[in-house]
C-alpha cells in the first residue's frame, strides 16, 4: 500500500487496524480463490506465491488475475482514507522463476515462505509500481503473453539486482484468458 505511513500518522490506531484487517481479509480471500499461498504479511504489504504447496495449472496467469482482482478490491479499501483527504495507493509486482520454499522462524512461531532472487525482483517491482499498476518481468510475461494485454516499459535497473530487468505493465486480460 502506498502512503500508508501518512495514514498511520493521521488516523487513530484502531482505525488503522480496521483498515489493515479489511485489506488482509479481502486480499487473503482473493489469494485463496486464485490458488495462491500467503508467504509474507507485514502491515501494509503481502507476498503471495503460486504452485506450492497448492499446485495450479497456470501460476503466472493466476497471479495476474489475482493482481487485477486485488486492484479492483482495493478501490473499496482505499475509500475511507480518501474521504478524509489521505489517498493511498497500491502497487503490484509479479516475477516468475524458482525459489526455495520452507518454514522460517523459531520457538513454535514459523511461517511457510519463499526465498530467492525471484522474490526480491517481485518486491522491487512492487516498490516501483505506480498506483494501480501491475508490473511483470519478461519471464512472467512470456508465460502469459497470449492471455494478457501488456505494454513493454523497458529495461530497468532494480535495487540489489545485478542485471537490468525487462518490465511490462499489465493493461488487462486478453480474450483467451476469460
PDB file of C-alpha atoms in Angstrom:
ATOM      1  CA  UNK A   1       0.000   0.000   0.000  1.00  0.00           C
ATOM      2  CA  UNK A   2       1.376   3.409  -0.953  1.00  0.00           C
ATOM      3  CA  UNK A   3       1.373   6.339   1.520  1.00  0.00           C
ATOM      4  CA  UNK A   4       0.362   4.108   4.421  1.00  0.00           C
ATOM      5  CA  UNK A   5       2.732   5.822   6.850  1.00  0.00           C
ATOM      6  CA  UNK A   6       0.729   9.017   6.332  1.00  0.00           C
ATOM      7  CA  UNK A   7      -2.452   7.143   7.236  1.00  0.00           C
ATOM      8  CA  UNK A   8      -0.792   5.838  10.394  1.00  0.00           C
ATOM      9  CA  UNK A   9       0.087   9.422  11.346  1.00  0.00           C
ATOM     10  CA  UNK A  10      -3.404  10.849  10.717  1.00  0.00           C
ATOM     11  CA  UNK A  11      -5.736   8.093  11.908  1.00  0.00           C
ATOM     12  CA  UNK A  12      -6.265   6.605  15.345  1.00  0.00           C
ATOM     13  CA  UNK A  13      -4.512   3.243  15.804  1.00  0.00           C
ATOM     14  CA  UNK A  14      -7.893   1.481  15.988  1.00  0.00           C
ATOM     15  CA  UNK A  15      -8.842   2.915  12.589  1.00  0.00           C
ATOM     16  CA  UNK A  16      -5.506   1.828  11.108  1.00  0.00           C
ATOM     17  CA  UNK A  17      -6.030  -1.701  12.427  1.00  0.00           C
ATOM     18  CA  UNK A  18      -9.548  -1.757  10.949  1.00  0.00           C
ATOM     19  CA  UNK A  19      -8.219  -0.700   7.523  1.00  0.00           C
ATOM     20  CA  UNK A  20      -5.481  -3.337   7.674  1.00  0.00           C
ATOM     21  CA  UNK A  21      -7.900  -6.044   8.796  1.00  0.00           C
ATOM     22  CA  UNK A  22     -10.212  -5.222   5.895  1.00  0.00           C
ATOM     23  CA  UNK A  23      -7.254  -5.251   3.478  1.00  0.00           C
ATOM     24  CA  UNK A  24      -5.890  -8.587   4.728  1.00  0.00           C
ATOM     25  CA  UNK A  25      -9.343 -10.198   4.827  1.00  0.00           C
ATOM     26  CA  UNK A  26     -10.284  -9.171   1.295  1.00  0.00           C
ATOM     27  CA  UNK A  27      -6.917  -9.812  -0.308  1.00  0.00           C
ATOM     28  CA  UNK A  28      -6.328 -13.021   1.665  1.00  0.00           C
ATOM     29  CA  UNK A  29      -9.649 -14.367   0.377  1.00  0.00           C
ATOM     30  CA  UNK A  30      -8.681 -13.456  -3.187  1.00  0.00           C
ATOM     31  CA  UNK A  31      -5.305 -15.187  -2.794  1.00  0.00           C
ATOM     32  CA  UNK A  32      -7.082 -18.359  -1.703  1.00  0.00           C
ATOM     33  CA  UNK A  33      -9.569 -18.131  -4.605  1.00  0.00           C
ATOM     34  CA  UNK A  34      -6.659 -17.901  -7.054  1.00  0.00           C
ATOM     35  CA  UNK A  35      -4.848 -20.908  -5.513  1.00  0.00           C
ATOM     36  CA  UNK A  36      -2.066 -18.785  -4.058  1.00  0.00           C
ATOM     37  CA  UNK A  37      -0.279 -19.053  -0.738  1.00  0.00           C
ATOM     38  CA  UNK A  38       0.455 -16.105   1.532  1.00  0.00           C
ATOM     39  CA  UNK A  39       4.186 -16.196   2.141  1.00  0.00           C
ATOM     40  CA  UNK A  40       4.691 -12.874   3.864  1.00  0.00           C
ATOM     41  CA  UNK A  41       2.430 -10.456   5.640  1.00  0.00           C
ATOM     42  CA  UNK A  42       3.682  -7.241   7.186  1.00  0.00           C
ATOM     43  CA  UNK A  43       1.243  -4.470   7.930  1.00  0.00           C
ATOM     44  CA  UNK A  44       0.512  -2.893   4.575  1.00  0.00           C
ATOM     45  CA  UNK A  45       2.303  -5.491   2.422  1.00  0.00           C
ATOM     46  CA  UNK A  46       1.629  -9.040   1.295  1.00  0.00           C
ATOM     47  CA  UNK A  47       3.569 -11.591  -0.708  1.00  0.00           C
ATOM     48  CA  UNK A  48       1.780 -14.467  -2.387  1.00  0.00           C
ATOM     49  CA  UNK A  49       3.330 -17.312  -4.289  1.00  0.00           C
ATOM     50  CA  UNK A  50       1.825 -19.936  -6.541  1.00  0.00           C
ATOM     51  CA  UNK A  51       2.208 -23.607  -7.331  1.00  0.00           C
ATOM     52  CA  UNK A  52       3.353 -24.663  -3.841  1.00  0.00           C
ATOM     53  CA  UNK A  53       2.003 -26.205  -1.698  1.00  0.00           C
ATOM     54  CA  UNK A  54      -1.184 -25.997  -3.830  1.00  0.00           C
ATOM     55  CA  UNK A  55      -0.450 -26.810  -7.460  1.00  0.00           C
ATOM     56  CA  UNK A  56      -2.160 -24.823 -10.172  1.00  0.00           C
ATOM     57  CA  UNK A  57      -2.231 -25.162 -13.938  1.00  0.00           C
ATOM     58  CA  UNK A  58      -1.103 -21.618 -14.800  1.00  0.00           C
ATOM     59  CA  UNK A  59       0.567 -19.976 -11.803  1.00  0.00           C
ATOM     60  CA  UNK A  60       1.554 -16.755 -13.567  1.00  0.00           C
ATOM     61  CA  UNK A  61      -1.905 -16.316 -15.094  1.00  0.00           C
ATOM     62  CA  UNK A  62      -3.441 -16.889 -11.644  1.00  0.00           C
ATOM     63  CA  UNK A  63      -1.040 -14.272 -10.234  1.00  0.00           C
ATOM     64  CA  UNK A  64      -2.110 -11.765 -12.904  1.00  0.00           C
ATOM     65  CA  UNK A  65      -5.804 -12.485 -12.301  1.00  0.00           C
ATOM     66  CA  UNK A  66      -5.215 -12.067  -8.571  1.00  0.00           C
ATOM     67  CA  UNK A  67      -3.436  -8.766  -9.185  1.00  0.00           C
ATOM     68  CA  UNK A  68      -6.319  -7.426 -11.265  1.00  0.00           C
ATOM     69  CA  UNK A  69      -8.904  -8.596  -8.718  1.00  0.00           C
ATOM     70  CA  UNK A  70      -6.807  -7.066  -5.920  1.00  0.00           C
ATOM     71  CA  UNK A  71      -6.673  -3.769  -7.774  1.00  0.00           C
ATOM     72  CA  UNK A  72     -10.493  -3.790  -8.053  1.00  0.00           C
ATOM     73  CA  UNK A  73     -11.000  -4.754  -4.398  1.00  0.00           C
ATOM     74  CA  UNK A  74      -8.598  -2.028  -3.307  1.00  0.00           C
ATOM     75  CA  UNK A  75     -10.980   0.659  -4.554  1.00  0.00           C
ATOM     76  CA  UNK A  76     -13.292  -0.094  -1.601  1.00  0.00           C
ATOM     77  CA  UNK A  77     -10.380  -0.427   0.830  1.00  0.00           C
ATOM     78  CA  UNK A  78      -8.990   2.998  -0.028  1.00  0.00           C
ATOM     79  CA  UNK A  79     -12.331   4.797   0.209  1.00  0.00           C
ATOM     80  CA  UNK A  80     -12.304   5.665   3.960  1.00  0.00           C
ATOM     81  CA  UNK A  81      -8.837   7.191   3.661  1.00  0.00           C
ATOM     82  CA  UNK A  82      -9.625   9.136   0.501  1.00  0.00           C
ATOM     83  CA  UNK A  83     -12.816  10.554   2.027  1.00  0.00           C
ATOM     84  CA  UNK A  84     -10.698  12.075   4.795  1.00  0.00           C
ATOM     85  CA  UNK A  85      -8.208  13.585   2.340  1.00  0.00           C
ATOM     86  CA  UNK A  86      -5.493  10.935   2.683  1.00  0.00           C
ATOM     87  CA  UNK A  87      -5.321   8.969  -0.546  1.00  0.00           C
ATOM     88  CA  UNK A  88      -3.500   5.643  -0.501  1.00  0.00           C
ATOM     89  CA  UNK A  89      -2.314   3.634  -3.464  1.00  0.00           C
ATOM     90  CA  UNK A  90      -1.441   0.090  -4.430  1.00  0.00           C
ATOM     91  CA  UNK A  91       1.433  -1.285  -6.494  1.00  0.00           C
ATOM     92  CA  UNK A  92       1.899  -4.910  -7.571  1.00  0.00           C
ATOM     93  CA  UNK A  93       4.954  -6.739  -8.918  1.00  0.00           C
ATOM     94  CA  UNK A  94       4.986 -10.233 -10.440  1.00  0.00           C
ATOM     95  CA  UNK A  95       8.083 -12.285 -11.211  1.00  0.00           C
ATOM     96  CA  UNK A  96       8.312 -15.876 -12.399  1.00  0.00           C
ATOM     97  CA  UNK A  97      11.055 -18.315 -11.522  1.00  0.00           C
ATOM     98  CA  UNK A  98      12.367 -20.674  -8.901  1.00  0.00           C
ATOM     99  CA  UNK A  99      12.527 -20.043  -5.186  1.00  0.00           C
ATOM    100  CA  UNK A 100      13.277 -22.115  -2.133  1.00  0.00           C
ATOM    101  CA  UNK A 101      10.190 -22.651  -0.025  1.00  0.00           C
ATOM    102  CA  UNK A 102      10.107 -23.712   3.579  1.00  0.00           C
ATOM    103  CA  UNK A 103       9.461 -22.882   7.190  1.00  0.00           C
ATOM    104  CA  UNK A 104      11.287 -19.906   8.686  1.00  0.00           C
ATOM    105  CA  UNK A 105      11.047 -18.942  12.332  1.00  0.00           C
ATOM    106  CA  UNK A 106      11.761 -20.059  15.880  1.00  0.00           C
ATOM    107  CA  UNK A 107      10.183 -21.471  19.057  1.00  0.00           C
ATOM    108  CA  UNK A 108       6.885 -22.582  17.580  1.00  0.00           C
ATOM    109  CA  UNK A 109       6.369 -19.394  15.551  1.00  0.00           C
ATOM    110  CA  UNK A 110       7.129 -20.278  11.947  1.00  0.00           C
ATOM    111  CA  UNK A 111       5.872 -19.180   8.557  1.00  0.00           C
ATOM    112  CA  UNK A 112       5.948 -21.036   5.253  1.00  0.00           C
ATOM    113  CA  UNK A 113       7.603 -18.645   2.818  1.00  0.00           C
ATOM    114  CA  UNK A 114       9.635 -18.262  -0.355  1.00  0.00           C
ATOM    115  CA  UNK A 115      13.260 -17.098  -0.546  1.00  0.00           C
ATOM    116  CA  UNK A 116      15.319 -16.294  -3.625  1.00  0.00           C
ATOM    117  CA  UNK A 117      16.153 -13.823  -6.343  1.00  0.00           C
ATOM    118  CA  UNK A 118      12.713 -14.061  -7.931  1.00  0.00           C
ATOM    119  CA  UNK A 119      11.159 -12.950  -4.626  1.00  0.00           C
ATOM    120  CA  UNK A 120      13.496  -9.950  -4.433  1.00  0.00           C
ATOM    121  CA  UNK A 121      12.727  -8.949  -8.024  1.00  0.00           C
ATOM    122  CA  UNK A 122       8.965  -9.133  -7.433  1.00  0.00           C
ATOM    123  CA  UNK A 123       9.407  -6.982  -4.322  1.00  0.00           C
ATOM    124  CA  UNK A 124      11.461  -4.392  -6.211  1.00  0.00           C
ATOM    125  CA  UNK A 125       8.845  -4.266  -8.981  1.00  0.00           C
ATOM    126  CA  UNK A 126       6.189  -3.735  -6.356  1.00  0.00           C
ATOM    127  CA  UNK A 127       8.208  -0.823  -4.966  1.00  0.00           C
ATOM    128  CA  UNK A 128       8.451   0.744  -8.444  1.00  0.00           C
ATOM    129  CA  UNK A 129       4.820   0.195  -9.473  1.00  0.00           C
ATOM    130  CA  UNK A 130       2.689   3.309  -9.650  1.00  0.00           C
ATOM    131  CA  UNK A 131      -0.720   3.358  -8.009  1.00  0.00           C
ATOM    132  CA  UNK A 132      -2.854   0.676  -9.655  1.00  0.00           C
ATOM    133  CA  UNK A 133      -0.006  -0.621 -11.771  1.00  0.00           C
ATOM    134  CA  UNK A 134       0.742  -4.325 -12.164  1.00  0.00           C
ATOM    135  CA  UNK A 135       4.307  -4.949 -13.328  1.00  0.00           C
ATOM    136  CA  UNK A 136       5.680  -8.187 -14.796  1.00  0.00           C
ATOM    137  CA  UNK A 137       9.176  -9.426 -15.527  1.00  0.00           C
ATOM    138  CA  UNK A 138       9.925 -10.653 -19.044  1.00  0.00           C
ATOM    139  CA  UNK A 139       9.876 -14.273 -17.903  1.00  0.00           C
ATOM    140  CA  UNK A 140       6.446 -13.811 -16.319  1.00  0.00           C
ATOM    141  CA  UNK A 141       5.175 -12.002 -19.403  1.00  0.00           C
ATOM    142  CA  UNK A 142       6.317 -14.825 -21.690  1.00  0.00           C
ATOM    143  CA  UNK A 143       4.277 -17.264 -19.571  1.00  0.00           C
ATOM    144  CA  UNK A 144       1.074 -15.282 -20.188  1.00  0.00           C
ATOM    145  CA  UNK A 145       1.659 -13.201 -23.307  1.00  0.00           C
ATOM    146  CA  UNK A 146      -1.187 -14.831 -25.248  1.00  0.00           C
ATOM    147  CA  UNK A 147      -3.577 -14.250 -22.341  1.00  0.00           C
ATOM    148  CA  UNK A 148      -2.878 -10.678 -21.231  1.00  0.00           C
ATOM    149  CA  UNK A 149      -2.584  -7.262 -22.748  1.00  0.00           C
ATOM    150  CA  UNK A 150       0.603  -5.512 -21.615  1.00  0.00           C
ATOM    151  CA  UNK A 151       2.981  -2.738 -22.599  1.00  0.00           C
ATOM    152  CA  UNK A 152       6.752  -3.071 -22.541  1.00  0.00           C
ATOM    153  CA  UNK A 153       8.122  -0.325 -20.280  1.00  0.00           C
ATOM    154  CA  UNK A 154      11.792  -1.037 -20.997  1.00  0.00           C
ATOM    155  CA  UNK A 155      14.737  -2.467 -19.124  1.00  0.00           C
ATOM    156  CA  UNK A 156      15.000  -1.273 -15.546  1.00  0.00           C
ATOM    157  CA  UNK A 157      17.806  -1.391 -13.020  1.00  0.00           C
ATOM    158  CA  UNK A 158      16.370  -2.564  -9.740  1.00  0.00           C
ATOM    159  CA  UNK A 159      17.986  -2.070  -6.349  1.00  0.00           C
ATOM    160  CA  UNK A 160      20.174  -5.041  -5.445  1.00  0.00           C
ATOM    161  CA  UNK A 161      19.697  -6.755  -8.831  1.00  0.00           C
ATOM    162  CA  UNK A 162      22.859  -7.059 -10.905  1.00  0.00           C
ATOM    163  CA  UNK A 163      21.361  -7.156 -14.404  1.00  0.00           C
ATOM    164  CA  UNK A 164      18.640  -4.982 -15.906  1.00  0.00           C
ATOM    165  CA  UNK A 165      15.123  -6.432 -15.863  1.00  0.00           C
ATOM    166  CA  UNK A 166      12.748  -6.100 -18.807  1.00  0.00           C
ATOM    167  CA  UNK A 167       9.470  -4.828 -17.344  1.00  0.00           C
ATOM    168  CA  UNK A 168       5.905  -4.975 -18.674  1.00  0.00           C
ATOM    169  CA  UNK A 169       2.789  -3.193 -17.409  1.00  0.00           C
ATOM    170  CA  UNK A 170      -0.402  -5.270 -17.441  1.00  0.00           C
ATOM    171  CA  UNK A 171      -3.317  -3.496 -19.120  1.00  0.00           C
ATOM    172  CA  UNK A 172      -5.809  -6.324 -18.662  1.00  0.00           C
ATOM    173  CA  UNK A 173      -6.661  -9.851 -19.627  1.00  0.00           C
ATOM    174  CA  UNK A 174      -6.886 -10.884 -23.250  1.00  0.00           C
ATOM    175  CA  UNK A 175      -9.898 -12.673 -24.714  1.00  0.00           C
ATOM    176  CA  UNK A 176      -8.242 -16.093 -24.368  1.00  0.00           C
ATOM    177  CA  UNK A 177      -7.901 -15.703 -20.569  1.00  0.00           C
ATOM    178  CA  UNK A 178     -11.597 -15.217 -19.862  1.00  0.00           C
TER     179      UNK A 178
END
